[in-house]
Amino acid sequence: MNERIAVIGSGFSGLTAAAYLAKSGREVHLFEKNAEVGGRARQFKTDSGFVFDMGPSWYWMGDILDRMFADFGYKREDFYELINLNPQFEMVFSDRKIDVPQDMDGLRVLFEELEPGSGIQLERFMQSAKYKYEVGMQDFVLKPCHNWMEFMSLKIAKSAVRLDLLSNFRDYVGRYFKSPYLRALMEFPVIFLGASPKQIPAMYSLMNYGGYALGTHYPMGGFYSVVRALKQIAEEQGVVFHVGSPVKEIAVEDAGQLALQVQDEKRQFDKVVCSSDYHHTETLLPPALRNYSEEYWESRTFAPSSLIFYLGISERIPNLKHHTLFFEHDLDEHIEDIYGTKKWPENPLFYVCCPSKTDDSVAPPDKENIFILMPLAIDIDDDDAVREEYLQKMLKRLSQHTGVQDLYEKIEYKRSFCVRDFKADYNAYGGNAYGLANTLKQTAVWKPKLRNKHIENLYYTGHLTVPGPGVPPAIISGKIVAHEIIKSKETRA
């Protein structure tokens, strides 16, 4: 009789784990509390024709997705068209604007313009980053991280120094570049990892290679095209989806079986994989069966939450790129507001995505689709009046950048999403948006474990465990946990 496995949560890690487990011959049921799959990568449409991706918008490290599609006999082209953005994005400083070119040749020219001699430094930086990417994404991140012995291979031992595990990212970038513009450009990608560049290991320069060297892309139809692809693959393997089905309790029954209380029904499974928020999932268990205490979670450094606005604009906006980063103010000041004082930032940095610059399907004709995101401390009060205040601040800066006056008056559709929504929709601890920060003390073996130490058939996956936050790591996490389950069955057999 085939093993019956439940997967809780349909984010990227849950969809991936479910697909691989079903491919191996298991009977897999996926339970999602919301009305549609995708987790933080959901999408919604308005009656007037706007289509908004709710979460991820940066398509980086596409080779991770390509390898996953290949595992199921597909190519990415079977599901969606991928556009290589040029420029990759624009950075707006207080005294200048920088378009980041599509390719390395263009990047070298840009770097030389901003700092003579830095073109050669860029080549050296990227050579090292490429090595970290190849070792990191093919060796390090594929480890389940049960213990440090997994890393005791000759290849990894030889790589240790070149991976710069003990250097911080800010100092590492400073060895190559002096220009404040170039340093901001190189530091920007690690913001996705949820901490200051001073706290992130230099190993994560691999993200510079995965982004700038491999390119920034956009999947036509929006990022939800990736979710649809994974859902289709999972369904073809036999995964049964249960949407609008929140799990209320996880119980251990006789003979070690696990029972999920799904609304008013109790359902039994041989194994359970939790792609839902790790902390929330543990509250579904009796305290004695949890991996971690409340004190443990309180001691962790979480990646930020975010204030997000989804805006439908009644006309086209000139002088705006697909991705724009507003860096007019000091990065460290904003980071201090997130992690130190934990207050609403006085001079926020923020990000604007305008996918309608690339994709006509996400907005009605002659209108614009705008996504605005501002990183924010977790567990902060976010009443509607404060959200509105910050929207006005950000739109003022967007107006100055584009030359379009009265942008607020041109809003045809508006929806906000912030701390309390992350808690309500995703049960996110503190309303975090990205999981745990990838600081050195929260990397690899020091991350929350993939397996429950009290219940051998209960597993965890997603951005709160290995390898960490982001779409490619979440996909890798789902694959790792599926492999662990498949391997455990083969070992016992």
Short mmCIF file of C-alpha atoms in Angstrom, two decimals:
data_model
loop_
_atom_site.label_atom_id
_atom_site.label_comp_id
_atom_site.label_asym_id
_atom_site.label_seq_id
_atom_site.Cartn_x
_atom_site.Cartn_y
_atom_site.Cartn_z
CA MET A 1 0.00 0.00 0.00
CA ASN A 2 1.37 3.41 -0.97
CA GLU A 3 2.28 5.88 1.73
CA ARG A 4 -0.28 8.62 2.23
CA ILE A 5 1.39 11.97 2.69
CA ALA A 6 -0.13 15.34 3.53
CA VAL A 7 1.51 18.62 2.58
CA ILE A 8 0.33 21.69 4.47
CA GLY A 9 0.68 24.92 2.51
CA SER A 10 0.97 25.56 -1.23
CA GLY A 11 3.86 27.99 -1.48
CA PHE A 12 6.81 27.11 -3.68
CA SER A 13 8.27 24.64 -1.19
CA GLY A 14 4.95 22.88 -0.66
CA LEU A 15 4.19 22.59 -4.37
CA THR A 16 7.69 21.29 -5.08
CA ALA A 17 7.69 18.75 -2.24
CA ALA A 18 4.24 17.50 -3.25
CA ALA A 19 5.27 17.04 -6.89
CA TYR A 20 8.44 15.08 -6.10
CA LEU A 21 6.70 12.90 -3.51
CA ALA A 22 3.84 12.06 -5.86
CA LYS A 23 6.31 11.28 -8.63
CA SER A 24 7.91 8.72 -6.32
CA GLY A 25 4.60 6.85 -6.07
CA ARG A 26 3.16 8.29 -2.86
CA GLU A 27 -0.46 9.33 -2.49
CA VAL A 28 -0.16 13.06 -1.79
CA HIS A 29 -2.81 15.48 -0.55
CA LEU A 30 -2.01 19.20 -0.35
CA PHE A 31 -4.00 21.42 2.03
CA GLU A 32 -4.13 25.19 1.53
CA LYS A 33 -5.95 27.55 3.91
CA ASN A 34 -6.57 30.21 1.25
CA ALA A 35 -8.89 29.94 -1.72
CA GLU A 36 -6.04 29.66 -4.24
CA VAL A 37 -2.61 28.05 -4.28
CA GLY A 38 0.69 29.92 -4.28
CA GLY A 39 1.21 31.13 -0.73
CA ARG A 40 2.96 34.50 -0.81
CA ALA A 41 3.10 34.21 -4.62
CA ARG A 42 -0.67 34.45 -5.07
CA GLN A 43 -2.23 36.60 -7.76
CA PHE A 44 -5.51 38.49 -7.89
CA LYS A 45 -7.51 40.22 -10.62
CA THR A 46 -9.79 43.23 -10.41
CA ASP A 47 -13.10 43.65 -12.20
CA SER A 48 -11.55 46.46 -14.24
CA GLY A 49 -8.83 44.21 -15.68
CA PHE A 50 -5.75 44.73 -13.48
CA VAL A 51 -3.78 41.58 -12.60
CA PHE A 52 -1.52 41.79 -9.53
CA ASP A 53 1.17 39.40 -8.35
CA MET A 54 0.96 39.63 -4.56
CA GLY A 55 4.54 38.71 -3.70
CA PRO A 56 7.67 37.72 -5.66
CA SER A 57 8.53 39.84 -8.68
CA TRP A 58 12.29 39.26 -9.21
CA TYR A 59 12.96 36.27 -11.46
CA TRP A 60 16.56 35.42 -10.62
CA MET A 61 18.51 32.13 -10.64
CA GLY A 62 16.27 30.68 -13.33
CA ASP A 63 18.58 27.67 -13.66
CA ILE A 64 17.09 26.31 -10.40
CA LEU A 65 13.63 26.27 -11.96
CA ASP A 66 14.99 24.90 -15.23
CA ARG A 67 16.51 21.91 -13.43
CA MET A 68 13.29 21.25 -11.56
CA PHE A 69 11.24 21.33 -14.77
CA ALA A 70 13.75 18.93 -16.36
CA ASP A 71 13.24 16.47 -13.49
CA PHE A 72 9.65 16.11 -14.70
CA GLY A 73 10.45 15.99 -18.40
CA TYR A 74 9.62 19.61 -19.15
CA LYS A 75 11.28 22.81 -20.27
CA ARG A 76 10.40 26.21 -18.92
CA GLU A 77 9.16 27.17 -22.41
CA ASP A 78 6.40 24.57 -22.02
CA PHE A 79 4.76 26.84 -19.44
CA TYR A 80 5.62 30.51 -19.98
CA GLU A 81 7.69 32.96 -21.98
CA LEU A 82 10.62 34.55 -20.15
CA ILE A 83 11.65 38.12 -21.01
CA ASN A 84 15.19 39.32 -20.31
CA LEU A 85 14.76 42.83 -18.89
CA ASN A 86 16.94 45.64 -20.22
CA PRO A 87 17.71 47.52 -18.11
CA GLN A 88 17.49 44.96 -15.36
CA PHE A 89 16.33 47.75 -13.06
CA GLU A 90 16.91 51.41 -12.24
CA MET A 91 18.37 52.76 -9.00
CA VAL A 92 17.32 56.28 -7.97
CA PHE A 93 19.74 58.13 -5.70
CA SER A 94 19.39 61.66 -4.34
CA ASP A 95 21.72 63.06 -7.00
CA ARG A 96 21.57 60.63 -9.92
CA LYS A 97 19.79 57.71 -11.55
CA ILE A 98 21.49 54.52 -12.71
CA ASP A 99 20.14 52.02 -15.25
CA VAL A 100 21.62 48.57 -14.64
CA PRO A 101 22.39 47.06 -18.07
CA GLN A 102 21.20 43.66 -19.26
CA ASP A 103 24.63 42.08 -19.79
CA MET A 104 28.12 41.99 -18.31
CA ASP A 105 29.64 44.09 -21.11
CA GLY A 106 27.24 46.89 -20.29
CA LEU A 107 27.88 46.48 -16.57
CA ARG A 108 31.63 46.86 -17.08
CA VAL A 109 31.09 50.10 -18.98
CA LEU A 110 28.78 51.42 -16.25
CA PHE A 111 31.23 50.53 -13.48
CA GLU A 112 34.11 52.25 -15.29
CA GLU A 113 32.01 55.40 -15.68
CA LEU A 114 31.26 55.49 -11.96
CA GLU A 115 34.72 54.47 -10.73
CA PRO A 116 37.74 54.22 -13.05
CA GLY A 117 39.35 50.79 -12.77
CA SER A 118 36.25 49.15 -11.35
CA GLY A 119 35.50 47.28 -14.59
CA ILE A 120 38.40 44.92 -13.87
CA GLN A 121 37.32 44.72 -10.24
CA LEU A 122 33.83 43.75 -11.38
CA GLU A 123 35.30 40.87 -13.41
CA ARG A 124 37.25 39.66 -10.38
CA PHE A 125 34.23 40.02 -8.11
CA MET A 126 32.02 38.07 -10.51
CA GLN A 127 34.59 35.33 -11.04
CA SER A 128 34.59 34.75 -7.30
CA ALA A 129 30.79 35.09 -7.11
CA LYS A 130 30.39 32.55 -9.91
CA TYR A 131 32.49 30.05 -7.98
CA LYS A 132 30.37 30.64 -4.86
CA TYR A 133 27.21 30.25 -6.93
CA GLU A 134 28.32 26.97 -8.47
CA VAL A 135 29.50 25.48 -5.18
CA GLY A 136 26.78 27.06 -3.06
CA MET A 137 23.81 26.24 -5.27
CA GLN A 138 25.01 22.75 -6.19
CA ASP A 139 26.59 21.55 -2.95
CA PHE A 140 25.80 23.66 0.10
CA VAL A 141 22.11 24.34 -0.43
CA LEU A 142 21.25 20.73 -1.26
CA LYS A 143 22.22 19.55 2.23
CA PRO A 144 19.40 18.75 4.69
CA CYS A 145 21.66 20.21 7.43
CA HIS A 146 20.96 17.62 10.12
CA ASN A 147 24.57 18.05 11.32
CA TRP A 148 27.94 19.48 10.29
CA MET A 149 29.24 16.10 9.11
CA GLU A 150 27.30 16.62 5.87
CA PHE A 151 29.82 19.32 4.97
CA MET A 152 32.91 17.21 5.60
CA SER A 153 33.58 16.43 1.94
CA LEU A 154 36.97 17.10 0.34
CA LYS A 155 35.38 19.44 -2.21
CA ILE A 156 33.65 21.55 0.42
CA ALA A 157 36.75 21.58 2.63
CA LYS A 158 38.81 22.88 -0.28
CA SER A 159 36.12 25.48 -1.00
CA ALA A 160 35.81 26.84 2.54
CA VAL A 161 38.25 29.74 2.19
CA ARG A 162 37.03 30.75 -1.27
CA LEU A 163 33.44 30.82 -0.02
CA ASP A 164 34.24 33.64 2.44
CA LEU A 165 31.94 32.28 5.11
CA LEU A 166 33.45 34.34 7.90
CA SER A 167 33.63 37.72 6.13
CA ASN A 168 30.66 40.07 6.19
CA PHE A 169 29.20 41.24 2.92
CA ARG A 170 29.77 44.96 3.43
CA ASP A 171 33.49 44.62 4.11
CA TYR A 172 33.80 42.16 1.24
CA VAL A 173 32.22 44.57 -1.26
CA GLY A 174 34.44 47.34 0.09
CA ARG A 175 37.53 45.41 -0.94
CA TYR A 176 36.51 45.79 -4.57
CA PHE A 177 34.63 49.10 -4.84
CA LYS A 178 34.84 52.55 -3.26
CA SER A 179 32.06 54.37 -5.14
CA PRO A 180 28.96 54.65 -2.90
CA TYR A 181 26.79 54.01 -5.96
CA LEU A 182 28.58 50.78 -6.83
CA ARG A 183 28.58 49.62 -3.24
CA ALA A 184 24.84 50.23 -3.00
CA LEU A 185 24.34 48.41 -6.29
CA MET A 186 26.29 45.39 -5.07
CA GLU A 187 24.73 45.39 -1.59
CA PHE A 188 21.16 45.64 -2.80
CA PRO A 189 20.59 41.91 -3.59
CA VAL A 190 21.32 40.76 -0.04
CA ILE A 191 18.48 42.92 1.26
CA PHE A 192 16.28 40.02 0.15
CA LEU A 193 18.09 37.91 2.76
CA GLY A 194 16.63 40.00 5.52
CA ALA A 195 19.51 41.67 7.34
CA SER A 196 22.10 44.41 7.07
CA PRO A 197 25.02 43.73 4.68
CA LYS A 198 27.16 43.98 7.83
CA GLN A 199 25.52 40.78 9.15
CA ILE A 200 25.26 38.73 5.95
CA PRO A 201 28.15 36.34 5.12
CA ALA A 202 30.17 37.34 2.05
CA MET A 203 29.34 33.94 0.57
CA TYR A 204 26.08 35.51 -0.58
CA SER A 205 27.88 37.46 -3.27
CA LEU A 206 26.61 34.43 -5.20
CA MET A 207 23.37 36.41 -5.47
CA ASN A 208 25.16 39.11 -7.45
CA TYR A 209 26.14 36.45 -9.96
CA GLY A 210 22.70 34.84 -9.92
CA GLY A 211 21.12 38.22 -10.60
CA TYR A 212 23.41 40.54 -12.52
CA ALA A 213 25.43 37.97 -14.48
CA LEU A 214 22.59 35.54 -15.23
CA GLY A 215 20.16 38.40 -15.75
CA THR A 216 16.87 39.70 -14.39
CA HIS A 217 13.87 38.22 -16.15
CA TYR A 218 10.10 38.42 -16.17
CA PRO A 219 7.67 35.54 -16.81
CA MET A 220 4.89 36.75 -19.10
CA GLY A 221 1.53 36.63 -17.38
CA GLY A 222 3.21 37.50 -14.09
CA PHE A 223 5.11 35.54 -11.48
CA TYR A 224 1.99 33.46 -10.92
CA SER A 225 2.84 31.75 -14.21
CA VAL A 226 5.49 29.88 -12.21
CA VAL A 227 2.91 28.81 -9.62
CA ARG A 228 0.59 27.56 -12.38
CA ALA A 229 3.45 25.55 -13.86
CA LEU A 230 4.26 23.88 -10.54
CA LYS A 231 0.61 23.18 -9.84
CA GLN A 232 0.18 21.58 -13.27
CA ILE A 233 3.23 19.39 -12.71
CA ALA A 234 1.99 18.36 -9.25
CA GLU A 235 -1.47 17.51 -10.55
CA GLU A 236 0.01 15.42 -13.36
CA GLN A 237 1.89 13.40 -10.73
CA GLY A 238 -1.40 12.78 -8.93
CA VAL A 239 -1.35 15.38 -6.15
CA VAL A 240 -4.85 16.09 -4.82
CA PHE A 241 -5.40 19.76 -3.91
CA HIS A 242 -7.68 20.90 -1.08
CA VAL A 243 -8.01 24.71 -1.13
CA GLY A 244 -9.90 26.67 1.49
CA SER A 245 -8.90 23.89 3.91
CA PRO A 246 -6.98 25.23 6.92
CA VAL A 247 -5.42 22.62 9.20
CA LYS A 248 -6.47 23.17 12.81
CA GLU A 249 -4.49 20.45 14.60
CA ILE A 250 -1.81 17.79 14.08
CA ALA A 251 -2.27 14.74 16.30
CA VAL A 252 -0.23 11.58 16.78
CA GLU A 253 -2.42 8.46 16.72
CA ASP A 254 -1.85 4.79 17.42
CA ALA A 255 0.84 3.05 15.35
CA GLY A 256 2.54 6.41 14.81
CA GLN A 257 0.07 7.67 12.23
CA LEU A 258 -0.56 11.41 12.06
CA ALA A 259 -4.03 12.89 11.94
CA LEU A 260 -4.85 16.34 10.59
CA GLN A 261 -7.93 18.15 11.79
CA VAL A 262 -9.09 19.90 8.61
CA GLN A 263 -12.11 22.00 9.46
CA ASP A 264 -14.61 19.45 10.90
CA GLU A 265 -12.90 16.37 9.47
CA LYS A 266 -10.03 14.29 10.82
CA ARG A 267 -7.78 12.76 8.14
CA GLN A 268 -5.01 10.20 8.70
CA PHE A 269 -1.63 10.13 6.98
CA ASP A 270 1.60 8.19 7.22
CA LYS A 271 3.71 11.34 6.93
CA VAL A 272 3.11 15.09 6.99
CA VAL A 273 5.20 17.83 5.36
CA CYS A 274 4.61 21.34 6.69
CA SER A 275 5.25 24.10 4.17
CA SER A 276 3.19 26.45 6.32
CA ASP A 277 4.83 28.93 8.68
CA TYR A 278 7.13 26.86 10.93
CA HIS A 279 6.17 28.61 14.18
CA HIS A 280 2.46 28.43 13.41
CA THR A 281 2.71 24.76 12.45
CA GLU A 282 4.25 23.97 15.81
CA THR A 283 1.30 25.61 17.60
CA LEU A 284 -0.85 22.86 16.02
CA LEU A 285 1.09 20.35 18.17
CA PRO A 286 1.09 19.84 21.95
CA PRO A 287 3.96 21.86 23.51
CA ALA A 288 5.88 18.68 24.44
CA LEU A 289 6.05 17.66 20.76
CA ARG A 290 7.36 20.94 19.36
CA ASN A 291 10.91 21.42 18.16
CA TYR A 292 11.23 24.96 19.51
CA SER A 293 9.91 27.06 22.38
CA GLU A 294 8.44 30.54 22.19
CA GLU A 295 11.70 31.82 23.69
CA TYR A 296 13.58 30.32 20.75
CA TRP A 297 11.46 32.16 18.18
CA GLU A 298 11.70 35.41 20.13
CA SER A 299 15.50 35.12 20.02
CA ARG A 300 15.66 34.75 16.22
CA THR A 301 16.42 37.55 13.77
CA PHE A 302 13.58 37.67 11.28
CA ALA A 303 13.63 39.19 7.86
CA PRO A 304 11.44 42.29 7.58
CA SER A 305 7.78 42.55 6.99
CA SER A 306 6.64 44.87 4.20
CA LEU A 307 4.12 47.54 3.43
CA ILE A 308 2.81 46.76 -0.05
CA PHE A 309 0.45 48.71 -2.27
CA TYR A 310 -1.20 47.33 -5.40
CA LEU A 311 -2.21 50.29 -7.55
CA GLY A 312 -4.11 50.53 -10.80
CA ILE A 313 -3.23 53.85 -12.47
CA SER A 314 -5.61 55.44 -14.96
CA GLU A 315 -2.91 56.44 -17.48
CA ARG A 316 0.55 55.46 -18.67
CA ILE A 317 3.47 56.73 -16.57
CA PRO A 318 6.52 57.90 -18.51
CA ASN A 319 10.13 57.60 -17.30
CA LEU A 320 9.42 54.47 -15.26
CA LYS A 321 11.15 51.11 -15.70
CA HIS A 322 9.87 47.62 -14.90
CA HIS A 323 11.89 47.59 -11.63
CA THR A 324 12.92 50.77 -9.78
CA LEU A 325 14.73 51.02 -6.45
CA PHE A 326 14.46 54.30 -4.55
CA PHE A 327 17.75 54.68 -2.65
CA GLU A 328 17.79 58.45 -2.05
CA HIS A 329 18.16 57.93 1.70
CA ASP A 330 20.63 56.05 3.88
CA LEU A 331 20.31 52.24 3.83
CA ASP A 332 21.73 51.79 7.34
CA GLU A 333 19.25 54.29 8.76
CA HIS A 334 16.35 52.31 7.31
CA ILE A 335 17.86 49.03 8.55
CA GLU A 336 18.21 50.50 12.06
CA ASP A 337 14.50 51.37 11.98
CA ILE A 338 13.73 47.73 11.08
CA TYR A 339 16.04 45.89 13.50
CA GLY A 340 17.10 48.44 16.11
CA THR A 341 14.39 50.91 17.04
CA LYS A 342 11.73 48.80 15.29
CA LYS A 343 9.68 51.76 14.20
CA TRP A 344 8.20 53.14 11.00
CA PRO A 345 11.13 54.59 9.01
CA GLU A 346 11.52 58.35 8.82
CA ASN A 347 13.33 58.24 5.47
CA PRO A 348 12.33 54.95 3.85
CA LEU A 349 13.87 53.19 0.91
CA PHE A 350 11.34 51.40 -1.26
CA TYR A 351 10.83 49.47 -4.47
CA VAL A 352 8.42 49.98 -7.37
CA CYS A 353 7.50 47.31 -9.89
CA CYS A 354 5.60 48.26 -13.04
CA PRO A 355 5.03 44.97 -14.93
CA SER A 356 2.72 46.66 -17.43
CA LYS A 357 5.89 48.16 -18.97
CA THR A 358 6.67 44.63 -20.18
CA ASP A 359 3.34 42.78 -20.14
CA ASP A 360 0.14 44.24 -21.63
CA SER A 361 -1.95 41.47 -20.03
CA VAL A 362 -1.62 42.83 -16.47
CA ALA A 363 -3.39 46.15 -17.03
CA PRO A 364 -6.18 47.53 -19.25
CA PRO A 365 -5.08 49.44 -22.39
CA ASP A 366 -3.30 52.74 -21.68
CA LYS A 367 -3.23 52.11 -17.94
CA GLU A 368 -0.48 51.07 -15.57
CA ASN A 369 -0.03 48.33 -12.97
CA ILE A 370 2.06 49.48 -10.00
CA PHE A 371 3.38 47.42 -7.08
CA ILE A 372 5.10 49.39 -4.28
CA LEU A 373 6.99 47.66 -1.45
CA MET A 374 8.67 49.16 1.60
CA PRO A 375 10.58 46.90 4.08
CA LEU A 376 9.31 47.26 7.62
CA ALA A 377 9.91 45.91 11.14
CA ILE A 378 7.88 42.86 12.12
CA ASP A 379 5.15 43.07 14.77
CA ILE A 380 4.64 46.79 14.21
CA ASP A 381 1.23 48.49 14.33
CA ASP A 382 0.02 49.19 10.81
CA ASP A 383 -3.33 50.91 10.94
CA ASP A 384 -4.87 52.20 7.73
CA ALA A 385 -4.02 55.85 8.48
CA VAL A 386 -0.29 55.07 8.75
CA ARG A 387 -0.37 52.99 5.57
CA GLU A 388 -1.98 55.91 3.77
CA GLU A 389 0.60 58.35 5.11
CA TYR A 390 3.43 56.27 3.67
CA LEU A 391 1.68 55.82 0.36
CA GLN A 392 1.56 59.60 0.04
CA LYS A 393 5.29 59.84 0.84
CA MET A 394 6.24 57.21 -1.71
CA LEU A 395 3.97 58.58 -4.44
CA LYS A 396 5.50 62.03 -3.94
CA ARG A 397 8.95 60.60 -4.66
CA LEU A 398 7.60 58.58 -7.57
CA SER A 399 6.04 61.75 -9.00
CA GLN A 400 9.35 63.59 -8.73
CA HIS A 401 11.10 60.72 -10.48
CA THR A 402 8.65 60.38 -13.38
CA GLY A 403 7.57 64.01 -13.76
CA VAL A 404 3.90 63.00 -13.39
CA GLN A 405 2.00 65.28 -11.02
CA ASP A 406 -1.04 64.34 -8.91
CA LEU A 407 -0.31 60.60 -9.12
CA TYR A 408 -2.62 59.97 -6.18
CA GLU A 409 -5.53 61.42 -8.16
CA LYS A 410 -4.81 58.96 -10.97
CA ILE A 411 -5.29 55.88 -8.79
CA GLU A 412 -8.15 53.82 -10.18
CA TYR A 413 -7.64 50.79 -7.94
CA LYS A 414 -5.88 50.54 -4.55
CA ARG A 415 -5.21 47.70 -2.13
CA SER A 416 -2.67 47.56 0.69
CA PHE A 417 -1.04 44.61 2.44
CA CYS A 418 1.07 44.82 5.58
CA VAL A 419 1.97 43.19 8.90
CA ARG A 420 -1.50 42.22 10.02
CA ASP A 421 -2.28 40.78 6.57
CA PHE A 422 0.86 38.60 6.57
CA LYS A 423 -0.34 37.26 9.92
CA ALA A 424 -3.93 36.70 8.79
CA ASP A 425 -3.27 35.24 5.34
CA TYR A 426 -0.07 33.24 5.99
CA ASN A 427 0.08 32.85 9.79
CA ALA A 428 3.49 34.54 9.42
CA TYR A 429 5.41 34.95 12.67
CA GLY A 430 5.40 38.64 13.55
CA GLY A 431 3.97 39.31 10.10
CA ASN A 432 7.35 38.64 8.47
CA ALA A 433 7.48 38.69 4.68
CA TYR A 434 10.59 36.60 3.95
CA GLY A 435 11.34 34.23 6.85
CA LEU A 436 14.50 34.18 8.93
CA ALA A 437 17.37 36.49 8.09
CA ASN A 438 20.35 34.66 6.58
CA THR A 439 22.86 35.78 9.18
CA LEU A 440 25.84 33.50 9.85
CA LYS A 441 24.30 32.20 13.11
CA GLN A 442 21.08 31.37 11.25
CA THR A 443 22.68 29.54 8.33
CA ALA A 444 22.82 25.81 7.50
CA VAL A 445 22.76 23.61 10.63
CA TRP A 446 21.75 26.63 12.72
CA LYS A 447 18.42 26.98 10.92
CA PRO A 448 15.25 25.28 12.22
CA LYS A 449 15.41 21.56 11.44
CA LEU A 450 13.65 19.79 8.58
CA ARG A 451 12.43 17.01 10.87
CA ASN A 452 10.51 17.02 14.11
CA LYS A 453 12.77 15.53 16.79
CA HIS A 454 9.83 13.94 18.64
CA ILE A 455 7.75 12.70 15.69
CA GLU A 456 9.81 10.90 13.07
CA ASN A 457 7.19 11.19 10.31
CA LEU A 458 6.64 14.96 10.62
CA TYR A 459 8.75 17.24 8.37
CA TYR A 460 9.12 20.97 7.70
CA THR A 461 10.03 22.87 4.56
CA GLY A 462 10.03 26.46 3.34
CA HIS A 463 11.76 29.75 3.97
CA LEU A 464 12.09 29.29 7.76
CA THR A 465 14.31 26.25 7.33
CA VAL A 466 17.13 25.34 4.93
CA PRO A 467 18.34 26.78 2.69
CA GLY A 468 16.50 30.05 3.41
CA PRO A 469 14.30 32.84 2.00
CA GLY A 470 13.57 33.44 -1.68
CA VAL A 471 11.87 31.56 -4.50
CA PRO A 472 14.83 29.39 -5.64
CA PRO A 473 15.73 28.41 -2.03
CA ALA A 474 12.07 27.53 -1.33
CA ILE A 475 12.01 25.25 -4.38
CA ILE A 476 15.26 23.65 -3.24
CA SER A 477 13.83 23.22 0.27
CA GLY A 478 10.83 21.34 -1.11
CA LYS A 479 13.09 19.07 -3.13
CA ILE A 480 15.35 18.39 -0.13
CA VAL A 481 12.51 17.36 2.17
CA ALA A 482 10.95 15.15 -0.52
CA HIS A 483 14.32 13.45 -1.04
CA GLU A 484 14.67 12.89 2.72
CA ILE A 485 11.30 11.12 2.84
CA ILE A 486 12.00 9.03 -0.24
CA LYS A 487 15.46 8.13 1.09
CA SER A 488 14.11 7.12 4.51
CA LYS A 489 11.71 4.63 2.92
CA GLU A 490 14.47 3.19 0.70
CA THR A 491 16.82 2.86 3.71
CA ARG A 492 14.28 0.90 5.73
CA ALA A 493 13.43 -1.28 2.74
#
